[in-house]
Tab-separated table of C-alpha atoms in Angstrom:
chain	number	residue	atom	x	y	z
K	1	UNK	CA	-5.466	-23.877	-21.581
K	2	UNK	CA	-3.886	-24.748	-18.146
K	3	UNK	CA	-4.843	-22.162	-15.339
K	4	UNK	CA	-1.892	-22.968	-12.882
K	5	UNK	CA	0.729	-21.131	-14.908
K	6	UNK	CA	-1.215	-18.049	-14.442
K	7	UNK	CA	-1.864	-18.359	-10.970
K	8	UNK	CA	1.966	-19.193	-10.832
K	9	UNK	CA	2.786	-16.405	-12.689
K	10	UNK	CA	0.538	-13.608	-10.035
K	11	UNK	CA	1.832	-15.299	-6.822
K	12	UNK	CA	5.719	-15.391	-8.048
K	13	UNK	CA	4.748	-11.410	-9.194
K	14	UNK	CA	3.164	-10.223	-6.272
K	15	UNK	CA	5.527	-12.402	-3.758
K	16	UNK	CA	8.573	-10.732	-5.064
K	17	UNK	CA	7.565	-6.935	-5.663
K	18	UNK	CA	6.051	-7.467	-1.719
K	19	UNK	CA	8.863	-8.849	-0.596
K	20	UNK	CA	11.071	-6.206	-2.313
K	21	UNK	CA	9.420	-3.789	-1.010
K	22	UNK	CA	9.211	-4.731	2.276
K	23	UNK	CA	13.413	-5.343	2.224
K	24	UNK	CA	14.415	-2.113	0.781
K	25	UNK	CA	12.347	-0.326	3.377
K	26	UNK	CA	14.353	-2.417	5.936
K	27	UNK	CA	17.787	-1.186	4.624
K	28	UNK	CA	16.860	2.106	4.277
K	29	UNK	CA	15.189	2.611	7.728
K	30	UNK	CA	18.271	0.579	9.130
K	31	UNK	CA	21.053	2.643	7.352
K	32	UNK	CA	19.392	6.433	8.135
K	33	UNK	CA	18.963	4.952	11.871
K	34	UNK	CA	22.678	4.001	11.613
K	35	UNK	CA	23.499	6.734	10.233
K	36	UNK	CA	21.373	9.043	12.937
K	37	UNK	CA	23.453	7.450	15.726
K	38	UNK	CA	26.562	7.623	14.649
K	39	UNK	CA	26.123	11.240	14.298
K	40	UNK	CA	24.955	11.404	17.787
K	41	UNK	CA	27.881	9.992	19.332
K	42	UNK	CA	30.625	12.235	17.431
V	1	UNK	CA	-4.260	11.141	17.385
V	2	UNK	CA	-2.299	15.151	18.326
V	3	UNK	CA	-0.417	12.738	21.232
V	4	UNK	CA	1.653	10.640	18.339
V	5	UNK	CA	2.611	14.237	16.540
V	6	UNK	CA	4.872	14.465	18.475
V	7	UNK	CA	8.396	12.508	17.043
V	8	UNK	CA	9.809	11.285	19.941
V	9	UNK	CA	6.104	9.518	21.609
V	10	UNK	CA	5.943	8.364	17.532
V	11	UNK	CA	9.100	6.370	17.832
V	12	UNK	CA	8.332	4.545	21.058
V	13	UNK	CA	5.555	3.276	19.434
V	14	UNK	CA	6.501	2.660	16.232
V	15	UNK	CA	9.868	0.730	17.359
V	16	UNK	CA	8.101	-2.416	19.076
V	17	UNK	CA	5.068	-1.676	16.305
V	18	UNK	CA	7.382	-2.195	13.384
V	19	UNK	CA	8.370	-5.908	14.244
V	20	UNK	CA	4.961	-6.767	15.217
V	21	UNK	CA	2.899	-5.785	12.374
V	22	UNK	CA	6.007	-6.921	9.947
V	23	UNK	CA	6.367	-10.680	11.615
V	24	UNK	CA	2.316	-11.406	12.641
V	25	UNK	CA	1.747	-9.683	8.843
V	26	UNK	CA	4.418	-12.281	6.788
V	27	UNK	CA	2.694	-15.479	9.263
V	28	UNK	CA	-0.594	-14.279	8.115
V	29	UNK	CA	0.030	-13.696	4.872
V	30	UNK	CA	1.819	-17.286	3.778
V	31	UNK	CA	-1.316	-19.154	5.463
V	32	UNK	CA	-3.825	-17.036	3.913
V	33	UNK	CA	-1.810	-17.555	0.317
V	34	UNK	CA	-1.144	-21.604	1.154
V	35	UNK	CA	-4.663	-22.009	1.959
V	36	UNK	CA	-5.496	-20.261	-1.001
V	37	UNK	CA	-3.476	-22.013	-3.315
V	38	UNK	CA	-3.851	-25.514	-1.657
V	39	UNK	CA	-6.536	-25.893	0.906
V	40	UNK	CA	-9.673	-24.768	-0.981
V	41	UNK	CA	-11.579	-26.017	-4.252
V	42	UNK	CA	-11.247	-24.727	-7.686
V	43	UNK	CA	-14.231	-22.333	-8.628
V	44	UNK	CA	-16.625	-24.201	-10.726
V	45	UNK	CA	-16.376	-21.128	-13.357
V	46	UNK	CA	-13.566	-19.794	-13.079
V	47	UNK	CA	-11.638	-22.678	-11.902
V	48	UNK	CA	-7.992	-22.691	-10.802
V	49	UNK	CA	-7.622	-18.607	-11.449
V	50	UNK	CA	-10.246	-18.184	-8.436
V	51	UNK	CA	-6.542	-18.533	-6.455
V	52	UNK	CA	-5.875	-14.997	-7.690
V	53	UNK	CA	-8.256	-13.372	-5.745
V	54	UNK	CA	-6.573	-13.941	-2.554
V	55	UNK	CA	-4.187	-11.278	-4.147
V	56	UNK	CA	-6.000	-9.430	-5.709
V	57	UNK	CA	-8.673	-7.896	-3.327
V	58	UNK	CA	-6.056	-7.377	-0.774
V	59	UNK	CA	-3.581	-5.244	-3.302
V	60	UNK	CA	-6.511	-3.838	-4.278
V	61	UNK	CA	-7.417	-2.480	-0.447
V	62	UNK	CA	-4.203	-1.470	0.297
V	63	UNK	CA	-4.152	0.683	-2.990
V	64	UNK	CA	-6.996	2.365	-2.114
V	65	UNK	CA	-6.750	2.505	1.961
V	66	UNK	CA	-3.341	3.561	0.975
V	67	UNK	CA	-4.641	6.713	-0.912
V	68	UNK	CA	-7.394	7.511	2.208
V	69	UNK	CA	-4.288	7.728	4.323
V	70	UNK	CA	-2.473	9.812	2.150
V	71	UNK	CA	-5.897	12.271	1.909
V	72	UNK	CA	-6.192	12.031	6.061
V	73	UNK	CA	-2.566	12.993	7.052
V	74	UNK	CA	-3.099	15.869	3.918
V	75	UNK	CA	-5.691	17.340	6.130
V	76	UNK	CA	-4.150	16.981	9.284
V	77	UNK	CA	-0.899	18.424	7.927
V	78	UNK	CA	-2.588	21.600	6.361
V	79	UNK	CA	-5.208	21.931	9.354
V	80	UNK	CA	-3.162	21.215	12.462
V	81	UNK	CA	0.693	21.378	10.440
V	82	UNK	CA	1.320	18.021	12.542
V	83	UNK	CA	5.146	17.439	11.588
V	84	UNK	CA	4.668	13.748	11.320
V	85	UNK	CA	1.144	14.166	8.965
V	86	UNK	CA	3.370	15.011	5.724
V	87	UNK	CA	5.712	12.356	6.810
V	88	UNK	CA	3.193	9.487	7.063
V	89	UNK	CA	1.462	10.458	3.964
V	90	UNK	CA	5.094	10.382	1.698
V	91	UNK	CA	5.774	7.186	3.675
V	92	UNK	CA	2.292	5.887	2.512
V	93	UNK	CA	2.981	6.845	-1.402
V	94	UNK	CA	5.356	3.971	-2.824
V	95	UNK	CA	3.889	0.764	-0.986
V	96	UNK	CA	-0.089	2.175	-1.986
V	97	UNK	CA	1.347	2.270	-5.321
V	98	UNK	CA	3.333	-0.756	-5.404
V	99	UNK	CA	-0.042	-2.486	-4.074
V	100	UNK	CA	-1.984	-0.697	-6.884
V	101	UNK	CA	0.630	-2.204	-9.489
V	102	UNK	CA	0.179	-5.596	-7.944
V	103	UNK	CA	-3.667	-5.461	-8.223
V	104	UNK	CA	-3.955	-4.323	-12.176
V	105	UNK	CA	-1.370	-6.904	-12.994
V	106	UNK	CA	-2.515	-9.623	-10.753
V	107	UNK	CA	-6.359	-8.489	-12.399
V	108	UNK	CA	-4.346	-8.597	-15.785
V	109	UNK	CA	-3.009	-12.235	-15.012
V	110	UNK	CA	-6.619	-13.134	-14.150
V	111	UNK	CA	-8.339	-11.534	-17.117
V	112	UNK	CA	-6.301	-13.370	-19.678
V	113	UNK	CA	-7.733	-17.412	-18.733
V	114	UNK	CA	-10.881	-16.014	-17.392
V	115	UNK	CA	-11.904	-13.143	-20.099
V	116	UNK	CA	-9.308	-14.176	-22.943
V	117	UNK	CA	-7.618	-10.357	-22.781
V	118	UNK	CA	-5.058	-8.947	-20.686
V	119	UNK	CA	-6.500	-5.468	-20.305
V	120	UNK	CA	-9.747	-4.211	-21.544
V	121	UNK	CA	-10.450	-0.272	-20.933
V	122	UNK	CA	-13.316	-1.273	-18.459
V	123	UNK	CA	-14.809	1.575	-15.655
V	124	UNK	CA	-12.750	-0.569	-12.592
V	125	UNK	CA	-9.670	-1.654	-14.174
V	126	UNK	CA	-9.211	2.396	-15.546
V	127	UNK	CA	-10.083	3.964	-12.593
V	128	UNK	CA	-7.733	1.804	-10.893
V	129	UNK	CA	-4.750	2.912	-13.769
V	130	UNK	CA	-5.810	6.402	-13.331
V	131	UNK	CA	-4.969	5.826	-9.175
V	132	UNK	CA	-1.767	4.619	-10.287
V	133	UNK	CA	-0.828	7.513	-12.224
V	134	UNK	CA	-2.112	10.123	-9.520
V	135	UNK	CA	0.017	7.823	-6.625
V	136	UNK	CA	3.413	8.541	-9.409
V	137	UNK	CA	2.403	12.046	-10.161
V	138	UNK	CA	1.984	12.610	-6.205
V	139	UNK	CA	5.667	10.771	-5.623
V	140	UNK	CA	6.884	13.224	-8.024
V	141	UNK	CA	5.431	15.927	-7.153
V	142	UNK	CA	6.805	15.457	-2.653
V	143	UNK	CA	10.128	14.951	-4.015
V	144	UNK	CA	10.306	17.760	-6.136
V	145	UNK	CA	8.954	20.372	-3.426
V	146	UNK	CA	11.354	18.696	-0.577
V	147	UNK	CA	14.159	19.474	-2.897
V	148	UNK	CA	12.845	23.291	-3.492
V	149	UNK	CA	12.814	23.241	0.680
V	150	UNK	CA	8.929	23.195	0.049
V	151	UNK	CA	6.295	22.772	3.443
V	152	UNK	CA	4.991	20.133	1.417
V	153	UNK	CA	1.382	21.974	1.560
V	154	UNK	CA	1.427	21.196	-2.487
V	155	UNK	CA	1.656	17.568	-2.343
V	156	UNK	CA	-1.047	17.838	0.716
V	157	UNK	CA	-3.187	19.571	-1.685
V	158	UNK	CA	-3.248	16.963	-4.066
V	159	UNK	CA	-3.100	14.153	-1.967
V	160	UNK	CA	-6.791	15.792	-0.517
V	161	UNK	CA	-7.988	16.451	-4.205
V	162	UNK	CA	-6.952	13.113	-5.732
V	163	UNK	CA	-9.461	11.091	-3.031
V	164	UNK	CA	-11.669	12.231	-5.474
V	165	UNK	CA	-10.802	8.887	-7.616
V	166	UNK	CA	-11.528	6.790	-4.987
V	167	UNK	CA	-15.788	6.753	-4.879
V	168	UNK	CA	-15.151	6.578	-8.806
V	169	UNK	CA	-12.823	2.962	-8.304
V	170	UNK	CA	-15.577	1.956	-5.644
V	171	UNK	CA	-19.267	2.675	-7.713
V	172	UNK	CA	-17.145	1.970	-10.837
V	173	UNK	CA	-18.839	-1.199	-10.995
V	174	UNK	CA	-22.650	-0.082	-10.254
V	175	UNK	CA	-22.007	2.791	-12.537
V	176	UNK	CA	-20.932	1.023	-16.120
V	177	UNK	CA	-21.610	-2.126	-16.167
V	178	UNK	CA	-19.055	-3.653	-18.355
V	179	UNK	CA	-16.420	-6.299	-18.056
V	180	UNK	CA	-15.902	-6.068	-14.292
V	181	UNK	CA	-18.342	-8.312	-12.338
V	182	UNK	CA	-19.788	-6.355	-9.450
V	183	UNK	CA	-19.856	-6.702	-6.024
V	184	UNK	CA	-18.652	-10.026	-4.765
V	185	UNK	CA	-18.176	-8.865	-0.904
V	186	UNK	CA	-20.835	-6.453	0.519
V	187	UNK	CA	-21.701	-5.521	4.299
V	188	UNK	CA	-24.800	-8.079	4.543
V	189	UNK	CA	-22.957	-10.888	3.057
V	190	UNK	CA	-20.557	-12.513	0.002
V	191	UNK	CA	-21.861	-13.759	-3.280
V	192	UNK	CA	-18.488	-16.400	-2.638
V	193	UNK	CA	-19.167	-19.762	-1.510
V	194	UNK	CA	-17.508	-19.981	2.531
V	195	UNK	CA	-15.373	-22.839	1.212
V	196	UNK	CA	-13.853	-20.391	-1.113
V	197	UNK	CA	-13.780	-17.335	1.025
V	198	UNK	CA	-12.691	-17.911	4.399
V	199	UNK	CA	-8.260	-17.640	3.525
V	200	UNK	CA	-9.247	-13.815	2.049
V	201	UNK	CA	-9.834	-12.013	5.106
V	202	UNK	CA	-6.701	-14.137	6.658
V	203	UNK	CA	-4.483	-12.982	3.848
V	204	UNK	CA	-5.968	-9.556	3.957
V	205	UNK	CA	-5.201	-8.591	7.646
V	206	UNK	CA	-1.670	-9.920	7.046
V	207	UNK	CA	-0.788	-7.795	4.299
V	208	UNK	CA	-2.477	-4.949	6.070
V	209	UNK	CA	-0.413	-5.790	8.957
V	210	UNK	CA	2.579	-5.615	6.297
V	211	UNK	CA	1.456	-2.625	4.580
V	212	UNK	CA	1.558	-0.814	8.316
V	213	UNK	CA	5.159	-1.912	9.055
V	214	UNK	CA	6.496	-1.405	5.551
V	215	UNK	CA	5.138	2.891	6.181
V	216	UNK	CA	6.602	2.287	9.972
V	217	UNK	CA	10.085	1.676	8.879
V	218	UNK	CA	9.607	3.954	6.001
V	219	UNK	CA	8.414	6.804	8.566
V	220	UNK	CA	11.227	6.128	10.660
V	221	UNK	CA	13.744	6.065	7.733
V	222	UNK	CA	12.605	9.770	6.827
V	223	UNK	CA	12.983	11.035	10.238
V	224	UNK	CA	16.519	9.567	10.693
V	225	UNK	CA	17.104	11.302	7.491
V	226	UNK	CA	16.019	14.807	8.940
V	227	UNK	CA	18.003	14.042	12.140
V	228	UNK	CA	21.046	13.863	10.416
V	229	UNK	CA	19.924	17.062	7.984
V	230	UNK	CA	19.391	19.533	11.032
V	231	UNK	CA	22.630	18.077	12.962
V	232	UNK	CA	25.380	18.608	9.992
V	233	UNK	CA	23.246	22.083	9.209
V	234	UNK	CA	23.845	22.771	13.005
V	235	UNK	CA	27.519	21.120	12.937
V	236	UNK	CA	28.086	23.411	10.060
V	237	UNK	CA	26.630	26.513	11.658
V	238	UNK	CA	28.641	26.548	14.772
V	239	UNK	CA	31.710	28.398	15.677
């Protein structure tokens, strides 16, 4: 049995959900600070 | 630490913090993971799926440093009601248990070339489910008391009492010895040949450093939220 398609298989897994992570938490913390400012100036 | 409860100090830190820890993290990260995956040898047991370690261990970390912040900022919240401690520890929740997912299916994805099953109800890999289930159960529970207009001292509660798990994940090993090896990496030395070794404490600082500005920007996200909250209740309020 070939090992690299699991090894594949964990990186593509844990690269992704990481990288999701990490993205979402962007957009949120960029849209409530948005949204915080805009408030502000009205 | 009672200096950075206060919002305002928090956010001059956490600003320039948030870029730092998120860039030198991701650098970190991809050369700890492309020397893992090209620069070093295959084990000469385990052979190829040694590469999963270098994800592994560090998911496996973060799952668990993730719950000992959780437990820390639940004590500092009910002791000294910081107004950032319930914060940090609801910011901490879904990356600690995104991190614990990573680590049983990343063990999963190991266990299946190395000990021909996917899952196997060892002491380790079900003290490590059970974590998972408290970090979901904890989730659930902070939302549902934020939307009762809750203090949040029931989540801190738990998030002190569910530590309990984490000794159990740690002497799991020592305790029943079953499918699990034990302890590869202890504080006299490794049982791991250097050759093998040295990328894992490259890739674990960066996704520690990662893991710090993901609950940054997740910490700041919650307080824009409550900015806005006490402004339109304000806005509302007034003549």
């Amino acid at each position: 049995m070939s090992q690299w398609p699991f090894v594949i298989a964990a990186y593509v897994l844990a690269g992704v959900a990481t990288l999701a992570l990490a993205l979402a938490s962007f957009v949120q913390m960029r849209k409530a600070e948005r949204a915080a400012e805009a408030l502000k100036r009205r | 630490m009672h200096i950075f409860a206060n919002p305002v100090r928090f956010l001059q830190l956490a600003r320039p913090l948030t870029g730092w820890c998120g860039w030198i993290g991701a650098v970190l990260v991809v050369a700890g993971l492309g020397a893992g995956l090209f620069l070093t040898p295959p084990d000469y047991l385990q052979g190829e799926t040694v590469r999963i370690m270098y994800l592994h261990v560090p998911s496996a970390w973060l799952g668990m440093a993730g719950w000992g912040g959780i437990a820390v900022a639940s004590i500092m919240e009910l002791v000294w009601r910081h107004p950032l401690a319930g914060i940090a520890a609801r910011a901490v929740a879904l990356p600690g248990a995104v991190f614990t997912g990573i680590c049983l299916a990343t063990g999963s994805i190991w266990g299946r070339p190395t000990w021909g099953t996917w899952w196997e109800w060892d002491g380790r890999l079900t003290s490590m489910l059970v974590l998972l289930f408290v970090y979901i159960a904890y989730i659930a529970l902070a939302e549902a008391e934020a939307d009762r207009g809750g203090q949040g001292r029931i989540a801190a509660i738990f998030g002190i009492v569910g530590v309990v798990n984490l000794p159990i994940i740690h002497f799991s090993v020592l305790w029943w010895r079953t499918l699990h090896q034990g302890e590869s990496i202890g504080i006299t030395g490794s049982s791991i040949a250097g050759s093998i070794l040295w990328p894992l404490p490259v890739a674990l600082v960066g996704f520690t450093l990662l893991f710090v500005s993901i609950v940054l920007m997740r910490m700041r996200a919650m307080l824009a939220r409550q900015k806005v909250e006490a402004r339109l209740r304000r806005m509302g309020t007034e003549p």
